Short mmCIF file of C-alpha atoms in Angstrom, two decimals:
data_model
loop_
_atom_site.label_atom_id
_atom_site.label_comp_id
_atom_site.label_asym_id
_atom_site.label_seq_id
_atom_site.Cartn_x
_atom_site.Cartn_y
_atom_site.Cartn_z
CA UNK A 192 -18.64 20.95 -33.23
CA UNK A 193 -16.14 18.38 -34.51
CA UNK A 194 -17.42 15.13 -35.60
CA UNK A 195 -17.51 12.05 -33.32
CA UNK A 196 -17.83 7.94 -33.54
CA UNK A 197 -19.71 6.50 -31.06
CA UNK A 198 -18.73 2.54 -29.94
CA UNK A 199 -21.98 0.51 -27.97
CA UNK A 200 -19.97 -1.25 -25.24
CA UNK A 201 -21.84 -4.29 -25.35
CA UNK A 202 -21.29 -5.04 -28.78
CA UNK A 203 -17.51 -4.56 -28.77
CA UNK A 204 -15.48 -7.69 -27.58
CA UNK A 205 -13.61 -7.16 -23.78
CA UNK A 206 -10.02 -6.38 -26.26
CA UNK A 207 -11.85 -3.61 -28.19
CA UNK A 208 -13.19 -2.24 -24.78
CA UNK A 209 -9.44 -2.57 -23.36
CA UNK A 210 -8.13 -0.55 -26.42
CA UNK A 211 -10.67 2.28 -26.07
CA UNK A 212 -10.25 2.56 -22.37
CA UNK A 213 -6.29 2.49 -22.34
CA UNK A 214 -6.23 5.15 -25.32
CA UNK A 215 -8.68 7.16 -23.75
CA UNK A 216 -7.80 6.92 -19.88
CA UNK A 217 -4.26 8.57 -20.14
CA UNK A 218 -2.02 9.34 -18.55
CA UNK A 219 -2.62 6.82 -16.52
CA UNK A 220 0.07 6.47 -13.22
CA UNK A 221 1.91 3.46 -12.42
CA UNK A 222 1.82 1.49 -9.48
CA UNK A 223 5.04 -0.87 -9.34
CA UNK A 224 3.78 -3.10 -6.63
CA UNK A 225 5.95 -4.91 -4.59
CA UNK A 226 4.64 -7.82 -2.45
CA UNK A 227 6.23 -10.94 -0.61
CA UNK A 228 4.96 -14.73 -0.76
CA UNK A 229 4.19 -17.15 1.96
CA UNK A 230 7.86 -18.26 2.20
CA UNK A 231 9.20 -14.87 1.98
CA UNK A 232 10.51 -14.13 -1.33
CA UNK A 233 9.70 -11.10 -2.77
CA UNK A 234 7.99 -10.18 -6.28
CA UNK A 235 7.45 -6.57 -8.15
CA UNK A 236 5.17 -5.83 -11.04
CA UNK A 237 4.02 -2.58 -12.24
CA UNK A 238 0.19 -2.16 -12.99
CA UNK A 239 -1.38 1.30 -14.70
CA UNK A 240 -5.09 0.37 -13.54
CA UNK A 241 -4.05 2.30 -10.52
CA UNK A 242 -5.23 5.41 -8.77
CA UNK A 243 -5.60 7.28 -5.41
CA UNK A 244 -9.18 7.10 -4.28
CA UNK A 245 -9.69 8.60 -0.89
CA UNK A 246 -7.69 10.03 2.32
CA UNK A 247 -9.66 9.76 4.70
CA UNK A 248 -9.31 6.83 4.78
CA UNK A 249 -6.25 6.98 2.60
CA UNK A 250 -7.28 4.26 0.02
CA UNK A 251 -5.97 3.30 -3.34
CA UNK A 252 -7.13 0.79 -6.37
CA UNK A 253 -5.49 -1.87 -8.51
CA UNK A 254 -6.97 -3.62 -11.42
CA UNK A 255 -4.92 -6.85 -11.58
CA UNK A 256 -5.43 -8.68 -14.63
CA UNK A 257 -5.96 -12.16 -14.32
CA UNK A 258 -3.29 -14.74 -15.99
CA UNK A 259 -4.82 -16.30 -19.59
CA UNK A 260 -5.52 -19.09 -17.87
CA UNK A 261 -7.74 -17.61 -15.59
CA UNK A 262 -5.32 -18.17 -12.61
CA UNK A 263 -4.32 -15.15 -10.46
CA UNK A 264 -0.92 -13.24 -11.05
CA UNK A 265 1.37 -13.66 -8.24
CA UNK A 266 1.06 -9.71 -7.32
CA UNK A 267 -2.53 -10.53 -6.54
CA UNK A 268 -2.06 -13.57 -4.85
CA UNK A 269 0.27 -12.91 -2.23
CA UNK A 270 -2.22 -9.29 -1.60
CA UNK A 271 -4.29 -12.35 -0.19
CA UNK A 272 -1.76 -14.31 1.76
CA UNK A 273 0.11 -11.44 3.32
CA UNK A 274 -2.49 -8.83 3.53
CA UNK A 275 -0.55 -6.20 2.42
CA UNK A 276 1.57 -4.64 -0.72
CA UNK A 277 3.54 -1.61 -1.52
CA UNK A 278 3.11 0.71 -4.43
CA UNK A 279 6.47 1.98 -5.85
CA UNK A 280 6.31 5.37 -7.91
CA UNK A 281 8.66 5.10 -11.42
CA UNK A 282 10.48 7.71 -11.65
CA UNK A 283 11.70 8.20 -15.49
CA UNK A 284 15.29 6.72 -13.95
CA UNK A 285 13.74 3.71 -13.25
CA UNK A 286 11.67 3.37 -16.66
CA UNK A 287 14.35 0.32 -17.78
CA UNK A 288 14.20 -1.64 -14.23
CA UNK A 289 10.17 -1.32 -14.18
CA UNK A 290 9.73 -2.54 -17.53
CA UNK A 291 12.12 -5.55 -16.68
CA UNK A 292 9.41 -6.28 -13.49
CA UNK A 293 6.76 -6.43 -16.69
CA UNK A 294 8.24 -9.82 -18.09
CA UNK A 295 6.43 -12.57 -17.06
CA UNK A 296 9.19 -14.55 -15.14
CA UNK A 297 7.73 -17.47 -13.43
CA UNK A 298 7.48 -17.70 -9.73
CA UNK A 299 10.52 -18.71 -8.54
CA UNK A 300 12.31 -15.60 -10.87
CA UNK A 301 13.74 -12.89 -8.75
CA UNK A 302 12.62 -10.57 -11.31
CA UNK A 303 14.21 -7.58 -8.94
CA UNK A 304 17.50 -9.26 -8.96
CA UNK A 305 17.34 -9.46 -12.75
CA UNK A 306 16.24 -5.75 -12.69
CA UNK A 307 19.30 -5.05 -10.26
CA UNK A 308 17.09 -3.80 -7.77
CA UNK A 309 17.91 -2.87 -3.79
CA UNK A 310 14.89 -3.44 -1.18
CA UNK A 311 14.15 -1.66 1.80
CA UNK A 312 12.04 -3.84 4.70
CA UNK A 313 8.52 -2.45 4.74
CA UNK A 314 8.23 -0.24 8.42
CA UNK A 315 4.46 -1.02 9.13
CA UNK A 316 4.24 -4.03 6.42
CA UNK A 317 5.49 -7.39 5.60
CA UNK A 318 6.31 -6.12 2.09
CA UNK A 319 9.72 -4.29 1.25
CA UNK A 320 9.84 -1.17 -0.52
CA UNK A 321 12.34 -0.29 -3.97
CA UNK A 322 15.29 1.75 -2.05
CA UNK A 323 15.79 3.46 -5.98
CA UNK A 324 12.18 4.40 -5.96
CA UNK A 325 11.53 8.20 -4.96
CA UNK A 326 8.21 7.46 -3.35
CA UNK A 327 6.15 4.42 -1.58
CA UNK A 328 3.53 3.99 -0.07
CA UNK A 329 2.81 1.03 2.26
CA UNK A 330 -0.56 -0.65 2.30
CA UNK A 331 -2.53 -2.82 4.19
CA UNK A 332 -5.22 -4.78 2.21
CA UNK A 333 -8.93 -3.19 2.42
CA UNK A 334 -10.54 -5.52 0.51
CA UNK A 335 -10.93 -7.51 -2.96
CA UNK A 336 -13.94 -6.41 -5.49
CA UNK A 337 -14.61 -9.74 -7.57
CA UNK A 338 -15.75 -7.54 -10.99
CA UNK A 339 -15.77 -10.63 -13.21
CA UNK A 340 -13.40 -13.03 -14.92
CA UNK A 341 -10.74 -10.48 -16.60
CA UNK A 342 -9.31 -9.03 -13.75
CA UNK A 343 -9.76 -8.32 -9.66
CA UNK A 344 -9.82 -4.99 -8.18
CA UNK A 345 -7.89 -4.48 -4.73
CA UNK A 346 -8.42 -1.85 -2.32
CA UNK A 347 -5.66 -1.03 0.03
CA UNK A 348 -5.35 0.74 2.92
CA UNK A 349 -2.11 3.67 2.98
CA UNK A 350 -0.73 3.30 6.23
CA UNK A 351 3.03 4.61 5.98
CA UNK A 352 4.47 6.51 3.11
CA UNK A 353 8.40 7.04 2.11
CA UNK A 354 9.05 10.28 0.09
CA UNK A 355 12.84 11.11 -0.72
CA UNK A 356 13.71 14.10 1.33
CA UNK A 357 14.11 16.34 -1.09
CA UNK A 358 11.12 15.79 -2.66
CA UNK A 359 8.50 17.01 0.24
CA UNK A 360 8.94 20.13 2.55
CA UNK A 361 7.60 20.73 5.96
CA UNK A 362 4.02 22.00 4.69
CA UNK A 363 4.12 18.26 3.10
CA UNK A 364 4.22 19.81 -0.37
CA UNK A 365 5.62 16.92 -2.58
CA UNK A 366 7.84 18.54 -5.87
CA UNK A 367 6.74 16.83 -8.99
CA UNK A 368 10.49 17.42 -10.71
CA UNK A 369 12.31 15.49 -7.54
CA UNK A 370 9.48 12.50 -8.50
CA UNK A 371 10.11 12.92 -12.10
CA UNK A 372 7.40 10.16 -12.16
CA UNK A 373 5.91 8.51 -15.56
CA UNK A 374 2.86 7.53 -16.89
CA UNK A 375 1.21 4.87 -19.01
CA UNK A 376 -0.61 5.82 -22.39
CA UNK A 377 -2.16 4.14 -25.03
CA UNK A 378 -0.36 0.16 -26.55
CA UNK A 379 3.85 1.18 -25.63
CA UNK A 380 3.40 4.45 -25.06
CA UNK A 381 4.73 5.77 -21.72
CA UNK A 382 4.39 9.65 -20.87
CA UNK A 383 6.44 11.91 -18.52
CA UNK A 384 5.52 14.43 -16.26
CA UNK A 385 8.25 17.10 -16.91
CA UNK A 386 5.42 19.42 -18.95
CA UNK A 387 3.36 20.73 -16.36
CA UNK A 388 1.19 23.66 -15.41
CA UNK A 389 -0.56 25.60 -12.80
CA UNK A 390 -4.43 26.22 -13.31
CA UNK A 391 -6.05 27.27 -10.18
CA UNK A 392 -9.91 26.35 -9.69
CA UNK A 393 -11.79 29.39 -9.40
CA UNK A 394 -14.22 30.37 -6.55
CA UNK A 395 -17.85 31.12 -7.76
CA UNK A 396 -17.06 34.82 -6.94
CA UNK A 397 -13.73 34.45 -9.47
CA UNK A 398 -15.81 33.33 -12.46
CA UNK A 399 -18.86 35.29 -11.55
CA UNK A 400 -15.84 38.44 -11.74
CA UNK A 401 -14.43 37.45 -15.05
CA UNK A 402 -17.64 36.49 -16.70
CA UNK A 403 -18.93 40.32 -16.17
CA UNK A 404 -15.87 41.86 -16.77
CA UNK A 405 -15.87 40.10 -20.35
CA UNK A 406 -19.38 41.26 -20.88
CA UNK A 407 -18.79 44.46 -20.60
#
């Protein structure tokens, strides 16, 4: 057995928690949300506290970090005016344009005009879609989990989803190389997805059939 450190969570400050998690969770995908304020104008951010939770119903989770001040980012903010957001898969093509979303432009910035990005009017939301992104999926808000003073967690609802055509066939099989999609690691560090392999999980009769044949 190799040797191990352990950390105690409640004596480590929230940063030295946030380090641990961030190097440990990975990858982690990334959900470049796109959302539109009470007069209309619309706003993109990417977030990697994201994940797909459930189908049925077809939910997924952000972890929006609050602003230093305490006040709430505009992503999460106009989740409560509007109801709704959409979550924009990066594909590695798109690594330069997300990362321009990241800078913290104040409101009025059209950060995707500065990231020279087309939108696409949302079909069952308020909130466009990036036309450059090869996947979206539209989402109605489920609810807000108030988890403490760091950050809000928001549930939403998957209620229309945009795939580019060549990226999903008719048994609704979507092909990981047409996505090309990247993922967050550790401080800087970004992964991509083009190393990937097949490991199918085993039925109990499987193992139970391997297990006896190496005994033998």
């Amino acid at each position: 057995m190799t040797d191990s450190v352990g950390f105690d969570f409640a004596r480590l400050s929230p940063r030295d928690r946030y380090k641990l998690l961030i190097g440990t969770v990975v990858p982690r995908p990334i959900a470049w949300v796109t959302t539109v304020d009470p007069e209309g104008r619309p706003n993109a951010a990417p977030y990697s506290f994201f994940n797909c939770l459930s189908a049925d119903p077809a939910i997924v989770a952000l972890g929006i970090e609050f602003r230093p001040d305490g006040a709430p980012k505009d992503t999460g903010r106009n989740i409560r005016a509007s109801g709704c957001f959409t979550v924009n898969i990066v594909s590695d093509a798109l690594v330069e344009a997300m990362n321009v979303c990241a800078v913290p432009f104040p409101p009025e910035v059209d950060e995707l005009e500065r990231a020279g990005l087309a939108l696409v009017p949302g079909v069952a939301v308020a909130s466009p879609r990036i036309a450059a992104a090869p996947a979206a999926l539209e989402c109605r808000l489920h609810s807000f989990l108030e988890i403490g003073n760091s950050r809000e967690i928001v549930l939403g609802e998957v209620v229309h989803a945009h795939l580019r055509a060549d990226a999903v066939d008719d048994r609704l099989h979507v092909d990981p190389a047409v996505l090309d999609a990247v993922g967050r690691m550790g401080g800087h560090g970004y992964a991509r997805t083009r190393d990937r392999f097949d490991l199918p999980t085993m039925s109990l009769a499987e193992f139970t059939a391997r297990t006896d044949a190496s005994d033998a």
